[in-house]
Amino acid sequence: MNIIKTGALLLCLLSPLAQAETTLFGLTLGKSTLQEVEQSYTLQDKNTASGQSDRRNYYVVDGKQFNEPQLKDAALYFDDAQTLGTILFTFPSSLEKYKALEEQLSRQYPRIKMAPFVSEPLRLDKAEFQNDTTHIRLEYNVYSTFLSFTDLKYRAANQKRLAEKKALEANKPKKEP
């Protein structure tokens, strides 16, 4: 029965991914606005530190709102224009769930070639995928299994912001002891 539930979840999450735009549970990366999301979901744990570095404007949606019993929650990240940039799904830690998601993603997205992953004490495995519009990261650790979908424009803007912040910090005069 657990395999059937996992299969149903995979179909729900991943079947729309063959489209040019990534739409998950009625939410379209790079298109859905905060106002549209608020009409469909009850948002919790709001963090709206506008102008901060990567992933600061976010809201959490309880997994029960998605009618998926295995889903703990989904964190929705928005840019400064309040457009959805990332959806981060959190599942209980499960090697079975991780492998099922990894297999499905491998069939639907080109895998990003990464240096061989060396297991860390808490992070056990990860995989990354990308198409023309979306970056996907799947991570399995001792606490949870994470699956994130990020709009590439949102990702590029955050990487640029982080690079600018690093450059500013590097150019600050260092205090002498």
Tab-separated table of N, CA and C in Angstrom:
chain	number	residue	atom	x	y	z
A	1	MET	N	0.816	-1.189	0.000
A	1	MET	CA	0.000	0.000	0.000
A	1	MET	C	0.866	1.262	0.000
A	2	ASN	N	1.986	1.220	0.745
A	2	ASN	CA	2.887	2.366	0.804
A	2	ASN	C	3.459	2.675	-0.584
A	3	ILE	N	3.752	1.651	-1.353
A	3	ILE	CA	4.288	1.850	-2.705
A	3	ILE	C	3.239	2.512	-3.585
A	4	ILE	N	1.978	2.130	-3.427
A	4	ILE	CA	0.905	2.747	-4.212
A	4	ILE	C	0.774	4.220	-3.856
A	5	LYS	N	0.832	4.556	-2.549
A	5	LYS	CA	0.755	5.949	-2.128
A	5	LYS	C	1.932	6.752	-2.671
A	6	THR	N	3.128	6.163	-2.628
A	6	THR	CA	4.310	6.840	-3.160
A	6	THR	C	4.153	7.078	-4.655
A	7	GLY	N	3.657	6.068	-5.359
A	7	GLY	CA	3.433	6.208	-6.801
A	7	GLY	C	2.426	7.294	-7.113
A	8	ALA	N	1.340	7.348	-6.343
A	8	ALA	CA	0.320	8.376	-6.554
A	8	ALA	C	0.894	9.763	-6.298
A	9	LEU	N	1.705	9.895	-5.244
A	9	LEU	CA	2.334	11.179	-4.950
A	9	LEU	C	3.264	11.594	-6.085
A	10	LEU	N	4.049	10.653	-6.577
A	10	LEU	CA	4.968	10.958	-7.667
A	10	LEU	C	4.218	11.447	-8.898
A	11	LEU	N	3.112	10.781	-9.223
A	11	LEU	CA	2.319	11.217	-10.366
A	11	LEU	C	1.775	12.620	-10.159
A	12	CYS	N	1.299	12.886	-8.962
A	12	CYS	CA	0.748	14.205	-8.649
A	12	CYS	C	1.819	15.281	-8.727
A	13	LEU	N	2.982	14.987	-8.170
A	13	LEU	CA	4.064	15.972	-8.149
A	13	LEU	C	4.740	16.139	-9.498
A	14	LEU	N	4.969	15.047	-10.196
A	14	LEU	CA	5.877	15.091	-11.330
A	14	LEU	C	5.229	15.028	-12.704
A	15	SER	N	3.998	14.586	-12.836
A	15	SER	CA	3.412	14.478	-14.164
A	15	SER	C	3.305	15.818	-14.877
A	16	PRO	N	3.018	16.927	-14.187
A	16	PRO	CA	2.956	18.199	-14.897
A	16	PRO	C	4.326	18.742	-15.281
A	17	LEU	N	5.389	18.078	-14.863
A	17	LEU	CA	6.717	18.641	-15.062
A	17	LEU	C	7.210	18.577	-16.502
A	18	ALA	N	6.542	17.848	-17.346
A	18	ALA	CA	6.950	17.786	-18.733
A	18	ALA	C	6.592	19.082	-19.459
A	19	GLN	N	5.765	19.920	-18.849
A	19	GLN	CA	5.384	21.185	-19.435
A	19	GLN	C	6.542	22.170	-19.340
A	20	ALA	N	6.463	23.233	-20.139
A	20	ALA	CA	7.510	24.252	-20.095
A	20	ALA	C	7.549	24.948	-18.739
A	21	GLU	N	6.376	25.234	-18.187
A	21	GLU	CA	6.310	25.834	-16.866
A	21	GLU	C	6.135	24.722	-15.841
A	22	THR	N	6.708	24.919	-14.683
A	22	THR	CA	6.573	23.922	-13.631
A	22	THR	C	5.412	24.318	-12.728
A	23	THR	N	4.372	23.484	-12.727
A	23	THR	CA	3.193	23.710	-11.912
A	23	THR	C	3.021	22.518	-10.982
A	24	LEU	N	2.963	22.793	-9.686
A	24	LEU	CA	2.806	21.765	-8.666
A	24	LEU	C	1.655	22.154	-7.759
A	25	PHE	N	0.666	21.288	-7.624
A	25	PHE	CA	-0.494	21.539	-6.775
A	25	PHE	C	-1.142	22.884	-7.100
A	26	GLY	N	-1.187	23.221	-8.394
A	26	GLY	CA	-1.818	24.466	-8.817
A	26	GLY	C	-0.950	25.700	-8.671
A	27	LEU	N	0.296	25.535	-8.252
A	27	LEU	CA	1.227	26.650	-8.077
A	27	LEU	C	2.262	26.617	-9.197
A	28	THR	N	2.403	27.718	-9.921
A	28	THR	CA	3.336	27.775	-11.048
A	28	THR	C	4.550	28.612	-10.677
A	29	LEU	N	5.719	27.990	-10.745
A	29	LEU	CA	6.963	28.711	-10.448
A	29	LEU	C	7.144	29.857	-11.437
A	30	GLY	N	7.541	31.008	-10.910
A	30	GLY	CA	7.798	32.162	-11.745
A	30	GLY	C	6.544	32.879	-12.211
A	31	LYS	N	5.365	32.389	-11.848
A	31	LYS	CA	4.104	33.008	-12.291
A	31	LYS	C	3.135	33.268	-11.144
A	32	SER	N	2.920	32.280	-10.286
A	32	SER	CA	1.950	32.437	-9.196
A	32	SER	C	2.397	33.547	-8.254
A	33	THR	N	1.444	34.356	-7.842
A	33	THR	CA	1.750	35.453	-6.918
A	33	THR	C	1.340	35.058	-5.502
A	34	LEU	N	1.851	35.792	-4.553
A	34	LEU	CA	1.498	35.552	-3.157
A	34	LEU	C	-0.014	35.670	-2.970
A	35	GLN	N	-0.619	36.653	-3.586
A	35	GLN	CA	-2.065	36.848	-3.458
A	35	GLN	C	-2.827	35.625	-3.998
A	36	GLU	N	-2.404	35.061	-5.119
A	36	GLU	CA	-3.057	33.869	-5.673
A	36	GLU	C	-2.884	32.670	-4.743
A	37	VAL	N	-1.702	32.530	-4.187
A	37	VAL	CA	-1.425	31.415	-3.282
A	37	VAL	C	-2.290	31.519	-2.032
A	38	GLU	N	-2.445	32.738	-1.505
A	38	GLU	CA	-3.251	32.942	-0.302
A	38	GLU	C	-4.725	32.586	-0.527
A	39	GLN	N	-5.178	32.636	-1.768
A	39	GLN	CA	-6.557	32.266	-2.073
A	39	GLN	C	-6.754	30.754	-2.026
A	40	SER	N	-5.682	29.988	-2.204
A	40	SER	CA	-5.782	28.525	-2.243
A	40	SER	C	-5.300	27.840	-0.973
A	41	TYR	N	-4.362	28.452	-0.259
A	41	TYR	CA	-3.737	27.797	0.886
A	41	TYR	C	-3.681	28.732	2.090
A	42	THR	N	-3.707	28.138	3.288
A	42	THR	CA	-3.503	28.886	4.515
A	42	THR	C	-2.004	28.907	4.783
A	43	LEU	N	-1.424	30.087	4.803
A	43	LEU	CA	0.014	30.231	4.978
A	43	LEU	C	0.347	30.391	6.454
A	44	GLN	N	1.426	29.722	6.880
A	44	GLN	CA	1.881	29.773	8.269
A	44	GLN	C	3.357	30.172	8.293
A	45	ASP	N	3.876	30.411	9.465
A	45	ASP	CA	5.313	30.666	9.652
A	45	ASP	C	5.860	31.649	8.630
A	46	LYS	N	5.264	32.821	8.587
A	46	LYS	CA	5.671	33.818	7.598
A	46	LYS	C	7.005	34.441	7.975
A	47	ASN	N	7.900	34.533	7.007
A	47	ASN	CA	9.167	35.235	7.170
A	47	ASN	C	9.287	36.140	5.961
A	48	THR	N	9.149	37.421	6.157
A	48	THR	CA	9.141	38.351	5.031
A	48	THR	C	10.223	39.411	5.172
A	49	ALA	N	11.433	38.991	5.374
A	49	ALA	CA	12.562	39.919	5.484
A	49	ALA	C	12.973	40.342	4.080
A	50	SER	N	12.206	41.224	3.471
A	50	SER	CA	12.417	41.656	2.096
A	50	SER	C	13.831	42.206	1.901
A	51	GLY	N	14.406	41.884	0.756
A	51	GLY	CA	15.724	42.381	0.418
A	51	GLY	C	16.868	41.578	1.003
A	52	GLN	N	16.566	40.543	1.744
A	52	GLN	CA	17.622	39.724	2.326
A	52	GLN	C	18.195	38.771	1.280
A	53	SER	N	19.228	38.028	1.665
A	53	SER	CA	19.853	37.094	0.744
A	53	SER	C	18.924	35.911	0.473
A	54	ASP	N	19.406	34.968	-0.261
A	54	ASP	CA	18.646	33.826	-0.764
A	54	ASP	C	17.637	33.265	0.241
A	55	ARG	N	16.428	33.076	-0.233
A	55	ARG	CA	15.368	32.346	0.472
A	55	ARG	C	14.916	32.992	1.772
A	56	ARG	N	14.668	34.267	1.756
A	56	ARG	CA	14.236	34.930	2.975
A	56	ARG	C	12.736	35.196	3.006
A	57	ASN	N	12.103	35.407	1.861
A	57	ASN	CA	10.677	35.694	1.817
A	57	ASN	C	9.927	34.382	1.629
A	58	TYR	N	9.535	33.761	2.728
A	58	TYR	CA	8.885	32.458	2.588
A	58	TYR	C	7.714	32.294	3.538
A	59	TYR	N	6.878	31.334	3.188
A	59	TYR	CA	5.709	30.957	3.980
A	59	TYR	C	5.662	29.438	3.987
A	60	VAL	N	5.109	28.863	5.040
A	60	VAL	CA	4.999	27.413	5.144
A	60	VAL	C	3.525	27.022	5.041
A	61	VAL	N	3.278	25.953	4.285
A	61	VAL	CA	1.940	25.394	4.142
A	61	VAL	C	1.980	23.988	4.719
A	62	ASP	N	1.054	23.677	5.616
A	62	ASP	CA	0.968	22.338	6.208
A	62	ASP	C	0.697	21.313	5.113
A	63	GLY	N	1.382	20.182	5.178
A	63	GLY	CA	1.233	19.139	4.173
A	63	GLY	C	-0.184	18.622	4.019
A	64	LYS	N	-0.981	18.688	5.074
A	64	LYS	CA	-2.369	18.215	5.013
A	64	LYS	C	-3.184	18.998	3.996
A	65	GLN	N	-2.816	20.247	3.741
A	65	GLN	CA	-3.552	21.061	2.768
A	65	GLN	C	-3.392	20.536	1.347
A	66	PHE	N	-2.372	19.717	1.121
A	66	PHE	CA	-2.140	19.141	-0.205
A	66	PHE	C	-2.782	17.760	-0.339
A	67	ASN	N	-3.481	17.323	0.715
A	67	ASN	CA	-4.128	16.000	0.725
A	67	ASN	C	-3.129	14.890	0.442
A	68	GLU	N	-1.934	15.031	0.979
A	68	GLU	CA	-0.883	14.021	0.824
A	68	GLU	C	-0.374	13.675	2.209
A	69	PRO	N	-0.745	12.495	2.738
A	69	PRO	CA	-0.401	12.162	4.127
A	69	PRO	C	1.097	12.063	4.397
A	70	GLN	N	1.907	11.779	3.394
A	70	GLN	CA	3.346	11.659	3.614
A	70	GLN	C	4.056	13.010	3.653
A	71	LEU	N	3.413	14.040	3.175
A	71	LEU	CA	4.033	15.359	3.092
A	71	LEU	C	3.897	16.091	4.425
A	72	LYS	N	5.041	16.450	5.039
A	72	LYS	CA	5.017	17.211	6.304
A	72	LYS	C	4.564	18.641	6.040
A	73	ASP	N	5.272	19.306	5.117
A	73	ASP	CA	4.933	20.683	4.788
A	73	ASP	C	5.595	21.076	3.481
A	74	ALA	N	5.219	22.253	3.019
A	74	ALA	CA	5.834	22.844	1.833
A	74	ALA	C	6.172	24.286	2.177
A	75	ALA	N	7.398	24.676	1.936
A	75	ALA	CA	7.810	26.065	2.129
A	75	ALA	C	7.777	26.740	0.764
A	76	LEU	N	7.114	27.887	0.702
A	76	LEU	CA	6.957	28.626	-0.551
A	76	LEU	C	7.787	29.900	-0.455
A	77	TYR	N	8.739	30.056	-1.373
A	77	TYR	CA	9.645	31.200	-1.358
A	77	TYR	C	9.267	32.160	-2.479
A	78	PHE	N	9.204	33.449	-2.150
A	78	PHE	CA	8.788	34.474	-3.093
A	78	PHE	C	9.892	35.509	-3.281
A	79	ASP	N	9.921	36.107	-4.478
A	79	ASP	CA	10.877	37.187	-4.720
A	79	ASP	C	10.292	38.499	-4.195
A	80	ASP	N	11.002	39.600	-4.399
A	80	ASP	CA	10.548	40.887	-3.880
A	80	ASP	C	9.267	41.374	-4.546
A	81	ALA	N	8.960	40.844	-5.752
A	81	ALA	CA	7.716	41.192	-6.449
A	81	ALA	C	6.569	40.271	-6.028
A	82	GLN	N	6.824	39.404	-5.026
A	82	GLN	CA	5.842	38.463	-4.494
A	82	GLN	C	5.414	37.417	-5.525
A	83	THR	N	6.372	36.987	-6.363
A	83	THR	CA	6.148	35.918	-7.328
A	83	THR	C	6.829	34.665	-6.806
A	84	LEU	N	6.160	33.536	-6.916
A	84	LEU	CA	6.677	32.277	-6.398
A	84	LEU	C	7.961	31.866	-7.117
A	85	GLY	N	9.025	31.624	-6.342
A	85	GLY	CA	10.314	31.250	-6.921
A	85	GLY	C	10.723	29.830	-6.610
A	86	THR	N	10.416	29.335	-5.404
A	86	THR	CA	10.814	27.990	-4.983
A	86	THR	C	9.705	27.353	-4.156
A	87	ILE	N	9.542	26.046	-4.366
A	87	ILE	CA	8.689	25.236	-3.491
A	87	ILE	C	9.589	24.145	-2.918
A	88	LEU	N	9.631	24.064	-1.604
A	88	LEU	CA	10.437	23.052	-0.922
A	88	LEU	C	9.499	22.124	-0.158
A	89	PHE	N	9.394	20.881	-0.640
A	89	PHE	CA	8.561	19.872	0.011
A	89	PHE	C	9.399	19.118	1.033
A	90	THR	N	8.836	18.882	2.210
A	90	THR	CA	9.519	18.136	3.262
A	90	THR	C	8.720	16.886	3.593
A	91	PHE	N	9.401	15.738	3.487
A	91	PHE	CA	8.827	14.442	3.801
A	91	PHE	C	9.597	13.843	4.977
A	92	PRO	N	9.024	12.868	5.676
A	92	PRO	CA	9.799	12.166	6.702
A	92	PRO	C	11.034	11.515	6.073
A	93	SER	N	12.077	11.355	6.849
A	93	SER	CA	13.293	10.723	6.363
A	93	SER	C	12.990	9.292	5.944
A	94	SER	N	13.271	8.985	4.668
A	94	SER	CA	12.972	7.657	4.150
A	94	SER	C	13.837	7.392	2.928
A	95	LEU	N	14.691	6.373	3.030
A	95	LEU	CA	15.506	5.999	1.881
A	95	LEU	C	14.617	5.520	0.738
A	96	GLU	N	13.546	4.825	1.050
A	96	GLU	CA	12.614	4.342	0.029
A	96	GLU	C	12.000	5.518	-0.735
A	97	LYS	N	11.547	6.542	-0.023
A	97	LYS	CA	10.963	7.736	-0.649
A	97	LYS	C	12.009	8.449	-1.502
A	98	TYR	N	13.221	8.585	-0.971
A	98	TYR	CA	14.294	9.247	-1.697
A	98	TYR	C	14.575	8.522	-3.013
A	99	LYS	N	14.731	7.209	-2.958
A	99	LYS	CA	15.049	6.425	-4.159
A	99	LYS	C	13.915	6.497	-5.181
A	100	ALA	N	12.661	6.457	-4.712
A	100	ALA	CA	11.520	6.539	-5.637
A	100	ALA	C	11.487	7.904	-6.330
A	101	LEU	N	11.688	8.970	-5.570
A	101	LEU	CA	11.713	10.310	-6.153
A	101	LEU	C	12.893	10.477	-7.103
A	102	GLU	N	14.048	9.971	-6.708
A	102	GLU	CA	15.238	10.073	-7.557
A	102	GLU	C	15.028	9.351	-8.885
A	103	GLU	N	14.440	8.176	-8.836
A	103	GLU	CA	14.186	7.416	-10.065
A	103	GLU	C	13.221	8.155	-10.984
A	104	GLN	N	12.152	8.691	-10.416
A	104	GLN	CA	11.166	9.425	-11.223
A	104	GLN	C	11.783	10.694	-11.814
A	105	LEU	N	12.512	11.440	-11.009
A	105	LEU	CA	13.150	12.660	-11.506
A	105	LEU	C	14.156	12.355	-12.603
A	106	SER	N	14.890	11.255	-12.467
A	106	SER	CA	15.890	10.866	-13.466
A	106	SER	C	15.254	10.605	-14.826
A	107	ARG	N	14.014	10.163	-14.822
A	107	ARG	CA	13.321	9.906	-16.091
A	107	ARG	C	12.773	11.179	-16.703
A	108	GLN	N	12.550	12.211	-15.909
A	108	GLN	CA	11.883	13.407	-16.407
A	108	GLN	C	12.807	14.611	-16.594
A	109	TYR	N	13.954	14.607	-15.937
A	109	TYR	CA	14.856	15.758	-15.978
A	109	TYR	C	16.283	15.307	-16.239
A	110	PRO	N	17.051	16.149	-16.944
A	110	PRO	CA	18.489	15.870	-17.044
A	110	PRO	C	19.142	16.063	-15.675
A	111	ARG	N	19.957	15.111	-15.305
A	111	ARG	CA	20.658	15.177	-14.013
A	111	ARG	C	21.866	16.095	-14.150
A	112	ILE	N	22.109	16.908	-13.142
A	112	ILE	CA	23.283	17.774	-13.138
A	112	ILE	C	24.471	16.936	-12.687
A	113	LYS	N	25.540	17.005	-13.452
A	113	LYS	CA	26.743	16.269	-13.066
A	113	LYS	C	27.415	17.011	-11.933
A	114	MET	N	27.624	16.286	-10.862
A	114	MET	CA	28.237	16.870	-9.673
A	114	MET	C	29.447	16.032	-9.298
A	115	ALA	N	30.292	16.615	-8.477
A	115	ALA	CA	31.395	15.835	-7.919
A	115	ALA	C	30.775	14.695	-7.114
A	116	PRO	N	31.457	13.585	-7.003
A	116	PRO	CA	30.893	12.480	-6.220
A	116	PRO	C	30.512	12.954	-4.821
A	117	PHE	N	29.323	12.562	-4.420
A	117	PHE	CA	28.814	12.991	-3.128
A	117	PHE	C	29.469	12.189	-2.019
A	118	VAL	N	29.992	12.904	-1.043
A	118	VAL	CA	30.574	12.273	0.136
A	118	VAL	C	29.575	12.475	1.262
A	119	SER	N	29.115	11.393	1.820
A	119	SER	CA	28.119	11.465	2.879
A	119	SER	C	28.664	12.269	4.059
A	120	GLU	N	27.793	13.098	4.607
A	120	GLU	CA	28.125	13.879	5.790
A	120	GLU	C	27.391	13.243	6.964
A	121	PRO	N	27.731	13.620	8.178
A	121	PRO	CA	27.070	12.987	9.333
A	121	PRO	C	25.542	13.056	9.291
A	122	LEU	N	24.977	14.155	8.823
A	122	LEU	CA	23.520	14.284	8.801
A	122	LEU	C	22.925	14.124	7.404
A	123	ARG	N	23.616	14.607	6.359
A	123	ARG	CA	23.122	14.496	4.995
A	123	ARG	C	23.641	13.185	4.411
A	124	LEU	N	22.724	12.329	3.997
A	124	LEU	CA	23.108	11.001	3.541
A	124	LEU	C	23.253	10.889	2.029
A	125	ASP	N	22.456	11.648	1.276
A	125	ASP	CA	22.560	11.604	-0.179
A	125	ASP	C	21.837	12.808	-0.767
A	126	LYS	N	22.192	13.172	-2.008
A	126	LYS	CA	21.509	14.253	-2.705
A	126	LYS	C	21.676	14.068	-4.200
A	127	ALA	N	20.766	14.661	-4.931
A	127	ALA	CA	20.812	14.642	-6.392
A	127	ALA	C	20.218	15.955	-6.884
A	128	GLU	N	20.731	16.444	-8.022
A	128	GLU	CA	20.216	17.680	-8.600
A	128	GLU	C	19.905	17.458	-10.061
A	129	PHE	N	18.835	18.131	-10.514
A	129	PHE	CA	18.348	18.009	-11.881
A	129	PHE	C	18.000	19.400	-12.379
A	130	GLN	N	17.927	19.540	-13.718
A	130	GLN	CA	17.572	20.845	-14.257
A	130	GLN	C	17.091	20.715	-15.694
A	131	ASN	N	16.051	21.503	-16.018
A	131	ASN	CA	15.636	21.638	-17.407
A	131	ASN	C	15.759	23.108	-17.786
A	132	ASP	N	15.044	23.558	-18.796
A	132	ASP	CA	15.180	24.935	-19.268
A	132	ASP	C	14.611	25.990	-18.322
A	133	THR	N	13.733	25.574	-17.406
A	133	THR	CA	13.072	26.555	-16.551
A	133	THR	C	13.220	26.294	-15.063
A	134	THR	N	13.619	25.081	-14.677
A	134	THR	CA	13.547	24.693	-13.268
A	134	THR	C	14.783	23.922	-12.811
A	135	HIS	N	15.239	24.253	-11.603
A	135	HIS	CA	16.300	23.501	-10.928
A	135	HIS	C	15.633	22.679	-9.836
A	136	ILE	N	15.974	21.395	-9.754
A	136	ILE	CA	15.387	20.498	-8.757
A	136	ILE	C	16.503	19.936	-7.902
A	137	ARG	N	16.275	19.961	-6.602
A	137	ARG	CA	17.240	19.385	-5.663
A	137	ARG	C	16.498	18.398	-4.770
A	138	LEU	N	17.039	17.205	-4.684
A	138	LEU	CA	16.494	16.153	-3.845
A	138	LEU	C	17.556	15.808	-2.820
A	139	GLU	N	17.177	15.838	-1.553
A	139	GLU	CA	18.143	15.582	-0.489
A	139	GLU	C	17.541	14.649	0.557
A	140	TYR	N	18.355	13.710	0.983
A	140	TYR	CA	17.942	12.744	1.999
A	140	TYR	C	18.904	12.867	3.167
A	141	ASN	N	18.361	13.129	4.381
A	141	ASN	CA	19.214	13.182	5.558
A	141	ASN	C	18.550	12.423	6.697
A	142	VAL	N	19.166	12.434	7.839
A	142	VAL	CA	18.648	11.629	8.951
A	142	VAL	C	17.329	12.175	9.501
A	143	TYR	N	16.988	13.413	9.202
A	143	TYR	CA	15.771	14.007	9.728
A	143	TYR	C	14.618	14.025	8.728
A	144	SER	N	14.912	14.254	7.443
A	144	SER	CA	13.861	14.441	6.441
A	144	SER	C	14.364	14.110	5.047
A	145	THR	N	13.417	14.039	4.134
A	145	THR	CA	13.709	13.983	2.709
A	145	THR	C	13.145	15.265	2.121
A	146	PHE	N	13.983	16.028	1.420
A	146	PHE	CA	13.587	17.320	0.869
A	146	PHE	C	13.557	17.245	-0.648
A	147	LEU	N	12.573	17.896	-1.232
A	147	LEU	CA	12.466	17.998	-2.681
A	147	LEU	C	12.134	19.442	-3.007
A	148	SER	N	13.064	20.144	-3.673
A	148	SER	CA	12.816	21.548	-3.995
A	148	SER	C	12.793	21.760	-5.500
A	149	PHE	N	11.904	22.646	-5.920
A	149	PHE	CA	11.777	23.073	-7.309
A	149	PHE	C	11.984	24.577	-7.315
A	150	THR	N	12.967	25.061	-8.086
A	150	THR	CA	13.283	26.486	-8.107
A	150	THR	C	13.268	27.005	-9.535
A	151	ASP	N	12.547	28.098	-9.752
A	151	ASP	CA	12.529	28.771	-11.040
A	151	ASP	C	13.945	29.289	-11.325
A	152	LEU	N	14.458	29.063	-12.540
A	152	LEU	CA	15.845	29.447	-12.837
A	152	LEU	C	16.072	30.953	-12.767
A	153	LYS	N	15.081	31.756	-13.114
A	153	LYS	CA	15.242	33.211	-13.015
A	153	LYS	C	15.359	33.625	-11.543
A	154	TYR	N	14.549	33.034	-10.699
A	154	TYR	CA	14.610	33.300	-9.261
A	154	TYR	C	15.973	32.870	-8.718
A	155	ARG	N	16.431	31.712	-9.145
A	155	ARG	CA	17.721	31.189	-8.691
A	155	ARG	C	18.872	32.101	-9.111
A	156	ALA	N	18.847	32.559	-10.368
A	156	ALA	CA	19.898	33.449	-10.877
A	156	ALA	C	19.903	34.774	-10.114
A	157	ALA	N	18.726	35.315	-9.827
A	157	ALA	CA	18.640	36.575	-9.079
A	157	ALA	C	19.209	36.406	-7.677
A	158	ASN	N	18.923	35.277	-7.041
A	158	ASN	CA	19.457	35.036	-5.691
A	158	ASN	C	20.958	34.828	-5.723
A	159	GLN	N	21.462	34.116	-6.725
A	159	GLN	CA	22.907	33.918	-6.833
A	159	GLN	C	23.615	35.241	-7.077
A	160	LYS	N	23.010	36.106	-7.892
A	160	LYS	CA	23.592	37.431	-8.147
A	160	LYS	C	23.620	38.254	-6.864
A	161	ARG	N	22.514	38.221	-6.116
A	161	ARG	CA	22.431	38.967	-4.862
A	161	ARG	C	23.485	38.477	-3.865
A	162	LEU	N	23.645	37.162	-3.774
A	162	LEU	CA	24.645	36.608	-2.860
A	162	LEU	C	26.064	36.985	-3.288
A	163	ALA	N	26.339	36.964	-4.596
A	163	ALA	CA	27.659	37.341	-5.094
A	163	ALA	C	27.955	38.809	-4.795
A	164	GLU	N	26.954	39.673	-4.974
A	164	GLU	CA	27.127	41.091	-4.670
A	164	GLU	C	27.395	41.303	-3.182
A	165	LYS	N	26.685	40.555	-2.352
A	165	LYS	CA	26.884	40.667	-0.905
A	165	LYS	C	28.298	40.229	-0.516
A	166	LYS	N	28.778	39.140	-1.111
A	166	LYS	CA	30.143	38.662	-0.834
A	166	LYS	C	31.174	39.681	-1.289
A	167	ALA	N	30.933	40.286	-2.457
A	167	ALA	CA	31.871	41.278	-2.975
A	167	ALA	C	31.933	42.494	-2.046
A	168	LEU	N	30.783	42.929	-1.547
A	168	LEU	CA	30.762	44.061	-0.615
A	168	LEU	C	31.525	43.731	0.662
A	169	GLU	N	31.315	42.530	1.178
A	169	GLU	CA	32.005	42.122	2.400
A	169	GLU	C	33.511	41.999	2.181
A	170	ALA	N	33.892	41.518	0.999
A	170	ALA	CA	35.317	41.361	0.694
A	170	ALA	C	36.002	42.721	0.552
A	171	ASN	N	35.261	43.747	0.130
A	171	ASN	CA	35.835	45.073	-0.082
A	171	ASN	C	35.806	45.957	1.160
A	172	LYS	N	35.173	45.485	2.207
A	172	LYS	CA	35.155	46.264	3.454
A	172	LYS	C	36.550	46.314	4.040
A	173	PRO	N	36.937	47.470	4.541
A	173	PRO	CA	38.254	47.543	5.170
A	173	PRO	C	38.280	46.654	6.429
A	174	LYS	N	39.362	45.939	6.575
A	174	LYS	CA	39.490	45.048	7.720
A	174	LYS	C	39.976	45.826	8.923
A	175	LYS	N	39.358	45.522	10.058
A	175	LYS	CA	39.761	46.178	11.292
A	175	LYS	C	41.059	45.580	11.790
A	176	GLU	N	41.920	46.472	12.170
A	176	GLU	CA	43.202	46.000	12.683
A	176	GLU	C	43.089	45.783	14.172
A	177	PRO	N	43.782	44.743	14.679
A	177	PRO	CA	43.688	44.437	16.120
A	177	PRO	C	44.339	45.481	16.986
